C-alpha positions as protocol buffer text, in pm:
chain_id: "A"
residue {
  index: 1
  type: MET
  ca { x: 9 y: -9 z: -22 }
}
residue {
  index: 2
  type: PHE
  ca { x: 119 y: 343 z: -83 }
}
residue {
  index: 3
  type: THR
  ca { x: -19 y: 705 z: -128 }
}
residue {
  index: 4
  type: ILE
  ca { x: 45 y: 882 z: -444 }
}
residue {
  index: 5
  type: LYS
  ca { x: -66 y: 1209 z: -597 }
}
residue {
  index: 6
  type: ALA
  ca { x: -356 y: 1185 z: -820 }
}
residue {
  index: 7
  type: ARG
  ca { x: -195 y: 1385 z: -1100 }
}
residue {
  index: 8
  type: ASP
  ca { x: 112 y: 1190 z: -1098 }
}
residue {
  index: 9
  type: LEU
  ca { x: -105 y: 875 z: -1172 }
}
residue {
  index: 10
  type: ALA
  ca { x: -284 y: 1018 z: -1413 }
}
residue {
  index: 11
  type: ALA
  ca { x: 17 y: 1133 z: -1587 }
}
residue {
  index: 12
  type: ILE
  ca { x: 178 y: 787 z: -1651 }
}
residue {
  index: 13
  type: LEU
  ca { x: -168 y: 663 z: -1743 }
}
residue {
  index: 14
  type: ASP
  ca { x: -175 y: 944 z: -2009 }
}
residue {
  index: 15
  type: ARG
  ca { x: 160 y: 870 z: -2160 }
}
residue {
  index: 16
  type: VAL
  ca { x: 95 y: 488 z: -2238 }
}
residue {
  index: 17
  type: ALA
  ca { x: -270 y: 511 z: -2325 }
}
residue {
  index: 18
  type: PRO
  ca { x: -206 y: 560 z: -2685 }
}
residue {
  index: 19
  type: HIS
  ca { x: -30 y: 225 z: -2729 }
}
residue {
  index: 20
  type: ARG
  ca { x: -294 y: -23 z: -2740 }
}
residue {
  index: 21
  type: PHE
  ca { x: -429 y: -270 z: -3010 }
}
residue {
  index: 22
  type: GLN
  ca { x: -700 y: -129 z: -3233 }
}
residue {
  index: 23
  type: ALA
  ca { x: -1048 y: -303 z: -3207 }
}
residue {
  index: 24
  type: ASP
  ca { x: -1003 y: -456 z: -3563 }
}
residue {
  index: 25
  type: ASP
  ca { x: -672 y: -621 z: -3449 }
}
residue {
  index: 26
  type: ASP
  ca { x: -688 y: -988 z: -3363 }
}
residue {
  index: 27
  type: ALA
  ca { x: -554 y: -942 z: -3013 }
}
residue {
  index: 28
  type: ASN
  ca { x: -845 y: -841 z: -2802 }
}
residue {
  index: 29
  type: ASP
  ca { x: -682 y: -1021 z: -2514 }
}
residue {
  index: 30
  type: LEU
  ca { x: -377 y: -794 z: -2516 }
}
residue {
  index: 31
  type: ASP
  ca { x: -605 y: -475 z: -2481 }
}
residue {
  index: 32
  type: THR
  ca { x: -461 y: -395 z: -2142 }
}
residue {
  index: 33
  type: LEU
  ca { x: -210 y: -189 z: -1981 }
}
residue {
  index: 34
  type: ILE
  ca { x: 19 y: -285 z: -1690 }
}
residue {
  index: 35
  type: LEU
  ca { x: 34 y: -155 z: -1376 }
}
residue {
  index: 36
  type: ASP
  ca { x: 354 y: -254 z: -1210 }
}
residue {
  index: 37
  type: SER
  ca { x: 475 y: -162 z: -870 }
}
residue {
  index: 38
  type: THR
  ca { x: 842 y: -193 z: -721 }
}
residue {
  index: 39
  type: PRO
  ca { x: 984 y: -23 z: -399 }
}
residue {
  index: 40
  type: ALA
  ca { x: 1065 y: 265 z: -563 }
}
residue {
  index: 41
  type: HIS
  ca { x: 853 y: 321 z: -855 }
}
residue {
  index: 42
  type: LEU
  ca { x: 512 y: 249 z: -1005 }
}
residue {
  index: 43
  type: HIS
  ca { x: 516 y: 181 z: -1374 }
}
residue {
  index: 44
  type: ALA
  ca { x: 227 y: 215 z: -1639 }
}
residue {
  index: 45
  type: VAL
  ca { x: 296 y: -21 z: -1963 }
}
residue {
  index: 46
  type: GLY
  ca { x: 108 y: 20 z: -2279 }
}
residue {
  index: 47
  type: CYS
  ca { x: 151 y: -219 z: -2570 }
}
residue {
  index: 48
  type: SER
  ca { x: 21 y: -207 z: -2933 }
}
residue {
  index: 49
  type: ASP
  ca { x: 114 y: -426 z: -3235 }
}
residue {
  index: 50
  type: ARG
  ca { x: 431 y: -210 z: -3319 }
}
residue {
  index: 51
  type: THR
  ca { x: 506 y: 2 z: -2998 }
}
residue {
  index: 52
  type: LEU
  ca { x: 578 y: -46 z: -2644 }
}
residue {
  index: 53
  type: ALA
  ca { x: 572 y: 256 z: -2380 }
}
residue {
  index: 54
  type: VAL
  ca { x: 659 y: 254 z: -2026 }
}
residue {
  index: 55
  type: ALA
  ca { x: 619 y: 556 z: -1806 }
}
residue {
  index: 56
  type: ARG
  ca { x: 689 y: 568 z: -1415 }
}
residue {
  index: 57
  type: THR
  ca { x: 663 y: 782 z: -1123 }
}
residue {
  index: 58
  type: SER
  ca { x: 832 y: 766 z: -790 }
}
residue {
  index: 59
  type: VAL
  ca { x: 636 y: 591 z: -493 }
}
residue {
  index: 60
  type: THR
  ca { x: 755 y: 392 z: -189 }
}
residue {
  index: 61
  type: GLY
  ca { x: 566 y: 70 z: -268 }
}
residue {
  index: 62
  type: ASP
  ca { x: 529 y: -316 z: -256 }
}
residue {
  index: 63
  type: VAL
  ca { x: 624 y: -536 z: -557 }
}
residue {
  index: 64
  type: TRP
  ca { x: 322 y: -641 z: -762 }
}
residue {
  index: 65
  type: THR
  ca { x: 221 y: -652 z: -1118 }
}
residue {
  index: 66
  type: ALA
  ca { x: -144 y: -633 z: -1228 }
}
residue {
  index: 67
  type: PRO
  ca { x: -289 y: -607 z: -1593 }
}
residue {
  index: 68
  type: VAL
  ca { x: -575 y: -372 z: -1623 }
}
residue {
  index: 69
  type: GLY
  ca { x: -841 y: -374 z: -1919 }
}
residue {
  index: 70
  type: TYR
  ca { x: -843 y: -27 z: -2086 }
}
residue {
  index: 71
  type: ASP
  ca { x: -1206 y: 11 z: -1987 }
}
residue {
  index: 72
  type: ASP
  ca { x: -1126 y: -7 z: -1640 }
}
residue {
  index: 73
  type: ALA
  ca { x: -810 y: 217 z: -1674 }
}
residue {
  index: 74
  type: THR
  ca { x: -1034 y: 461 z: -1843 }
}
residue {
  index: 75
  type: ALA
  ca { x: -1272 y: 469 z: -1543 }
}
residue {
  index: 76
  type: LEU
  ca { x: -980 y: 497 z: -1325 }
}
residue {
  index: 77
  type: ARG
  ca { x: -858 y: 789 z: -1506 }
}
residue {
  index: 78
  type: ALA
  ca { x: -1175 y: 957 z: -1504 }
}
residue {
  index: 79
  type: TRP
  ca { x: -1185 y: 923 z: -1102 }
}
residue {
  index: 80
  type: LEU
  ca { x: -886 y: 1070 z: -1070 }
}
residue {
  index: 81
  type: GLU
  ca { x: -990 y: 1394 z: -1214 }
}
residue {
  index: 82
  type: SER
  ca { x: -1173 y: 1475 z: -887 }
}
residue {
  index: 83
  type: SER
  ca { x: -892 y: 1341 z: -650 }
}
residue {
  index: 84
  type: ASP
  ca { x: -587 y: 1492 z: -506 }
}
residue {
  index: 85
  type: HIS
  ca { x: -400 y: 1207 z: -303 }
}
residue {
  index: 86
  type: VAL
  ca { x: -504 y: 853 z: -344 }
}
residue {
  index: 87
  type: THR
  ca { x: -405 y: 543 z: -160 }
}
residue {
  index: 88
  type: VAL
  ca { x: -341 y: 253 z: -360 }
}
residue {
  index: 89
  type: GLU
  ca { x: -359 y: -123 z: -255 }
}
residue {
  index: 90
  type: HIS
  ca { x: -316 y: -437 z: -419 }
}
residue {
  index: 91
  type: VAL
  ca { x: -547 y: -699 z: -258 }
}
residue {
  index: 92
  type: THR
  ca { x: -646 y: -1051 z: -337 }
}
residue {
  index: 93
  type: THR
  ca { x: -1022 y: -1134 z: -291 }
}
residue {
  index: 94
  type: SER
  ca { x: -1139 y: -1469 z: -331 }
}
residue {
  index: 95
  type: GLY
  ca { x: -844 y: -1564 z: -525 }
}
residue {
  index: 96
  type: HIS
  ca { x: -869 y: -1275 z: -758 }
}
residue {
  index: 97
  type: GLN
  ca { x: -622 y: -980 z: -779 }
}
residue {
  index: 98
  type: GLN
  ca { x: -777 y: -614 z: -750 }
}
residue {
  index: 99
  type: LEU
  ca { x: -639 y: -277 z: -723 }
}
residue {
  index: 100
  type: ARG
  ca { x: -817 y: -33 z: -476 }
}
residue {
  index: 101
  type: PHE
  ca { x: -774 y: 326 z: -511 }
}
residue {
  index: 102
  type: THR
  ca { x: -907 y: 528 z: -211 }
}
residue {
  index: 103
  type: GLU
  ca { x: -939 y: 895 z: -96 }
}
residue {
  index: 104
  type: GLY
  ca { x: -1135 y: 969 z: 195 }
}
residue {
  index: 105
  type: PRO
  ca { x: -1479 y: 799 z: 162 }
}
residue {
  index: 106
  type: ALA
  ca { x: -1435 y: 782 z: -206 }
}
residue {
  index: 107
  type: GLN
  ca { x: -1300 y: 464 z: -356 }
}
residue {
  index: 108
  type: ILE
  ca { x: -1284 y: 295 z: -695 }
}
residue {
  index: 109
  type: THR
  ca { x: -1180 y: -93 z: -740 }
}
residue {
  index: 110
  type: VAL
  ca { x: -1018 y: -199 z: -1071 }
}
residue {
  index: 111
  type: PRO
  ca { x: -988 y: -609 z: -1111 }
}
residue {
  index: 112
  type: ALA
  ca { x: -677 y: -731 z: -1273 }
}
residue {
  index: 113
  type: ALA
  ca { x: -738 y: -867 z: -1618 }
}
residue {
  index: 114
  type: CYS
  ca { x: -702 y: -1257 z: -1548 }
}
residue {
  index: 115
  type: HIS
  ca { x: -721 y: -1368 z: -1916 }
}
residue {
  index: 116
  type: VAL
  ca { x: -410 y: -1183 z: -2049 }
}
residue {
  index: 117
  type: GLY
  ca { x: -62 y: -1337 z: -2064 }
}
residue {
  index: 118
  type: ARG
  ca { x: 234 y: -1219 z: -1872 }
}
residue {
  index: 119
  type: LEU
  ca { x: 408 y: -930 z: -2069 }
}
residue {
  index: 120
  type: PRO
  ca { x: 806 y: -958 z: -2021 }
}
residue {
  index: 121
  type: TRP
  ca { x: 874 y: -585 z: -2069 }
}
residue {
  index: 122
  type: ARG
  ca { x: 1170 y: -584 z: -1838 }
}
residue {
  index: 123
  type: ALA
  ca { x: 1333 y: -865 z: -2025 }
}
residue {
  index: 124
  type: LEU
  ca { x: 1289 y: -675 z: -2355 }
}
residue {
  index: 125
  type: LEU
  ca { x: 1404 y: -368 z: -2198 }
}
residue {
  index: 126
  type: ARG
  ca { x: 1743 y: -530 z: -2121 }
}
residue {
  index: 127
  type: LEU
  ca { x: 1756 y: -671 z: -2508 }
}
residue {
  index: 128
  type: VAL
  ca { x: 1694 y: -315 z: -2637 }
}
residue {
  index: 129
  type: LEU
  ca { x: 1969 y: -168 z: -2421 }
}
residue {
  index: 130
  type: ASP
  ca { x: 2217 y: -427 z: -2564 }
}
residue {
  index: 131
  type: ALA
  ca { x: 2088 y: -333 z: -2925 }
}
residue {
  index: 132
  type: ARG
  ca { x: 2188 y: 23 z: -2876 }
}
residue {
  index: 133
  type: LYS
  ca { x: 2583 y: -85 z: -2915 }
}
residue {
  index: 134
  type: HIS
  ca { x: 2534 y: -298 z: -3217 }
}
residue {
  index: 135
  type: SER
  ca { x: 2712 y: -181 z: -3540 }
}
residue {
  index: 136
  type: LEU
  ca { x: 2370 y: -194 z: -3761 }
}
residue {
  index: 137
  type: ALA
  ca { x: 2236 y: 67 z: -3524 }
}
residue {
  index: 138
  type: VAL
  ca { x: 2489 y: 346 z: -3587 }
}
residue {
  index: 139
  type: GLY
  ca { x: 2411 y: 583 z: -3866 }
}
residue {
  index: 140
  type: ARG
  ca { x: 2079 y: 454 z: -3973 }
}
residue {
  index: 141
  type: PRO
  ca { x: 1781 y: 714 z: -4020 }
}
residue {
  index: 142
  type: VAL
  ca { x: 1494 y: 704 z: -3822 }
}
residue {
  index: 143
  type: GLN
  ca { x: 1142 y: 674 z: -3999 }
}
residue {
  index: 144
  type: LEU
  ca { x: 807 y: 747 z: -3846 }
}
residue {
  index: 145
  type: SER
  ca { x: 469 y: 771 z: -3995 }
}
residue {
  index: 146
  type: ALA
  ca { x: 222 y: 1035 z: -3900 }
}
residue {
  index: 147
  type: ASP
  ca { x: 19 y: 779 z: -3698 }
}
residue {
  index: 148
  type: ASP
  ca { x: 343 y: 686 z: -3508 }
}
residue {
  index: 149
  type: LEU
  ca { x: 434 y: 1065 z: -3431 }
}
residue {
  index: 150
  type: ALA
  ca { x: 69 y: 1106 z: -3296 }
}
residue {
  index: 151
  type: ARG
  ca { x: 120 y: 796 z: -3046 }
}
residue {
  index: 152
  type: TRP
  ca { x: 464 y: 939 z: -2929 }
}
residue {
  index: 153
  type: GLY
  ca { x: 335 y: 1293 z: -2896 }
}
residue {
  index: 154
  type: HIS
  ca { x: 176 y: 1202 z: -2551 }
}
residue {
  index: 155
  type: ALA
  ca { x: 541 y: 1094 z: -2400 }
}
residue {
  index: 156
  type: GLY
  ca { x: 628 y: 1463 z: -2361 }
}
residue {
  index: 157
  type: ALA
  ca { x: 307 y: 1565 z: -2186 }
}
residue {
  index: 158
  type: ASP
  ca { x: 492 y: 1753 z: -1940 }
}
residue {
  index: 159
  type: GLY
  ca { x: 704 y: 1973 z: -2180 }
}
residue {
  index: 160
  type: GLU
  ca { x: 994 y: 1709 z: -2200 }
}
residue {
  index: 161
  type: ALA
  ca { x: 1186 y: 1702 z: -2508 }
}
residue {
  index: 162
  type: ILE
  ca { x: 1103 y: 1369 z: -2717 }
}
residue {
  index: 163
  type: GLU
  ca { x: 1415 y: 1178 z: -2860 }
}
residue {
  index: 164
  type: PHE
  ca { x: 1427 y: 936 z: -3127 }
}
residue {
  index: 165
  type: ARG
  ca { x: 1724 y: 709 z: -3179 }
}
residue {
  index: 166
  type: SER
  ca { x: 1768 y: 457 z: -3442 }
}
residue {
  index: 167
  type: LEU
  ca { x: 1862 y: 80 z: -3327 }
}
residue {
  index: 168
  type: GLY
  ca { x: 1880 y: -4 z: -3676 }
}
residue {
  index: 169
  type: PRO
  ca { x: 1698 y: -358 z: -3737 }
}
residue {
  index: 170
  type: VAL
  ca { x: 1564 y: -362 z: -3381 }
}
residue {
  index: 171
  type: GLY
  ca { x: 1354 y: -32 z: -3451 }
}
residue {
  index: 172
  type: THR
  ca { x: 1366 y: 300 z: -3289 }
}
residue {
  index: 173
  type: LEU
  ca { x: 1434 y: 394 z: -2910 }
}
residue {
  index: 174
  type: VAL
  ca { x: 1210 y: 682 z: -2783 }
}
residue {
  index: 175
  type: THR
  ca { x: 1285 y: 886 z: -2440 }
}
residue {
  index: 176
  type: ALA
  ca { x: 1124 y: 1177 z: -2284 }
}
residue {
  index: 177
  type: GLY
  ca { x: 1294 y: 1282 z: -1958 }
}
residue {
  index: 178
  type: PRO
  ca { x: 1415 y: 1021 z: -1716 }
}
residue {
  index: 179
  type: ASP
  ca { x: 1101 y: 843 z: -1672 }
}
residue {
  index: 180
  type: PHE
  ca { x: 981 y: 770 z: -2004 }
}
residue {
  index: 181
  type: LEU
  ca { x: 1105 y: 476 z: -2242 }
}
residue {
  index: 182
  type: GLY
  ca { x: 962 y: 347 z: -2549 }
}
residue {
  index: 183
  type: LEU
  ca { x: 1023 y: 120 z: -2853 }
}
residue {
  index: 184
  type: GLN
  ca { x: 896 y: 141 z: -3224 }
}
residue {
  index: 185
  type: THR
  ca { x: 938 y: -164 z: -3432 }
}
residue {
  index: 186
  type: PRO
  ca { x: 1100 y: -94 z: -3740 }
}
residue {
  index: 187
  type: HIS
  ca { x: 983 y: 10 z: -4088 }
}
residue {
  index: 188
  type: THR
  ca { x: 1134 y: -61 z: -4388 }
}
residue {
  index: 189
  type: TRP
  ca { x: 1345 y: 197 z: -4579 }
}
residue {
  index: 190
  type: THR
  ca { x: 1047 y: 308 z: -4813 }
}
residue {
  index: 191
  type: GLY
  ca { x: 861 y: 414 z: -4467 }
}
residue {
  index: 192
  type: ARG
  ca { x: 638 y: 86 z: -4448 }
}
residue {
  index: 193
  type: HIS
  ca { x: 612 y: -123 z: -4137 }
}
residue {
  index: 194
  type: ARG
  ca { x: 834 y: -440 z: -4191 }
}
residue {
  index: 195
  type: ALA
  ca { x: 550 y: -733 z: -4181 }
}
residue {
  index: 196
  type: GLY
  ca { x: 613 y: -943 z: -3871 }
}
residue {
  index: 197
  type: ALA
  ca { x: 851 y: -730 z: -3719 }
}
residue {
  index: 198
  type: GLY
  ca { x: 651 y: -642 z: -3424 }
}
residue {
  index: 199
  type: PRO
  ca { x: 718 y: -746 z: -3065 }
}
residue {
  index: 200
  type: PRO
  ca { x: 634 y: -1105 z: -2975 }
}
residue {
  index: 201
  type: ARG
  ca { x: 270 y: -1158 z: -2860 }
}
residue {
  index: 202
  type: CYS
  ca { x: 212 y: -1052 z: -2493 }
}
residue {
  index: 203
  type: ALA
  ca { x: 578 y: -933 z: -2500 }
}
residue {
  index: 204
  type: PRO
  ca { x: 621 y: -561 z: -2499 }
}
residue {
  index: 205
  type: ALA
  ca { x: 971 y: -391 z: -2478 }
}
residue {
  index: 206
  type: CYS
  ca { x: 1123 y: -68 z: -2386 }
}
residue {
  index: 207
  type: SER
  ca { x: 1433 y: 126 z: -2419 }
}
residue {
  index: 208
  type: CYS
  ca { x: 1620 y: 414 z: -2297 }
}
residue {
  index: 209
  type: SER
  ca { x: 1874 y: 688 z: -2384 }
}
residue {
  index: 210
  type: PRO
  ca { x: 2243 y: 730 z: -2241 }
}
residue {
  index: 211
  type: GLY
  ca { x: 2114 y: 942 z: -1954 }
}
residue {
  index: 212
  type: PRO
  ca { x: 1853 y: 723 z: -1763 }
}
residue {
  index: 213
  type: SER
  ca { x: 1948 y: 398 z: -1896 }
}
residue {
  index: 214
  type: SER
  ca { x: 2166 y: 298 z: -1613 }
}
residue {
  index: 215
  type: ARG
  ca { x: 1915 y: 383 z: -1346 }
}
residue {
  index: 216
  type: TRP
  ca { x: 1622 y: 213 z: -1532 }
}
residue {
  index: 217
  type: ALA
  ca { x: 1819 y: -93 z: -1579 }
}
residue {
  index: 218
  type: ARG
  ca { x: 1908 y: -125 z: -1204 }
}
residue {
  index: 219
  type: GLY
  ca { x: 1543 y: -46 z: -1137 }
}
residue {
  index: 220
  type: THR
  ca { x: 1408 y: -345 z: -1350 }
}
residue {
  index: 221
  type: ARG
  ca { x: 1617 y: -602 z: -1185 }
}
residue {
  index: 222
  type: THR
  ca { x: 1414 y: -828 z: -958 }
}
residue {
  index: 223
  type: THR
  ca { x: 1518 y: -1139 z: -753 }
}
residue {
  index: 224
  type: PRO
  ca { x: 1392 y: -1477 z: -871 }
}
residue {
  index: 225
  type: GLU
  ca { x: 1206 y: -1540 z: -519 }
}
residue {
  index: 226
  type: ARG
  ca { x: 1020 y: -1211 z: -565 }
}
residue {
  index: 227
  type: ARG
  ca { x: 945 y: -1231 z: -946 }
}
residue {
  index: 228
  type: GLY
  ca { x: 1025 y: -1540 z: -1135 }
}
residue {
  index: 229
  type: SER
  ca { x: 1219 y: -1538 z: -1491 }
}
residue {
  index: 230
  type: CYS
  ca { x: 1172 y: -1246 z: -1704 }
}
residue {
  index: 231
  type: LEU
  ca { x: 1284 y: -1433 z: -2043 }
}
residue {
  index: 232
  type: PRO
  ca { x: 1061 y: -1393 z: -2334 }
}
residue {
  index: 233
  type: VAL
  ca { x: 879 y: -1744 z: -2395 }
}
residue {
  index: 234
  type: PRO
  ca { x: 724 y: -1890 z: -2695 }
}
residue {
  index: 235
  type: ALA
  ca { x: 381 y: -1929 z: -2553 }
}
residue {
  index: 236
  type: PRO
  ca { x: 303 y: -1661 z: -2271 }
}
residue {
  index: 237
  type: ALA
  ca { x: 202 y: -1802 z: -1957 }
}
residue {
  index: 238
  type: ARG
  ca { x: -164 y: -1664 z: -1804 }
}
residue {
  index: 239
  type: SER
  ca { x: -143 y: -1443 z: -1528 }
}
residue {
  index: 240
  type: ARG
  ca { x: -246 y: -1558 z: -1184 }
}
residue {
  index: 241
  type: CYS
  ca { x: -528 y: -1361 z: -1048 }
}
């Protein structure tokens, strides 16, 4: 349990909200975002067929992860508009995970989306960090479509400069200040998205620039007894709710 400013929680939700699967995508079971708490940060993780975005804010919290359906996340975001400081609890009721947000007598409870597979975004973060040093990432142009730019515009919601850096065949690294990381899967050099180049199903990735990279890398380490393996798997395991 921890307390967070409502505007800080709303801000990380807003920064990742554009990164979701479209209604006509064959991935309705992935139409979620992830709220992930560590002792130092609360992360919000959004994933589409071609992008992954991770935003974080400082908290003094516990260790838990909960996928949240976008409809529930939208309801939470609206509830935060009339809130100031919110207490966040991760609870289990009748074997099901829930997130409880409270301010005085006001409360909203959001169920975890039990039907989705685990999203190993930390493992993909480490892979992308390594890709920054690859020779194929040096001197390559960054190509983004208008739709891509519209998605990433929310990353700098507080006026942060948004930086795009080529990772060659891995894609494009996106950063906005010290608390936002993103990955755009690659386009061909004609500007078209490379077929089949998106992140594995249920496997978002994220990335970072030279400034925040070491801090993010340290913050994503977890011990086996607290988390389990973060390595990508061919068939994602179901979330335990």
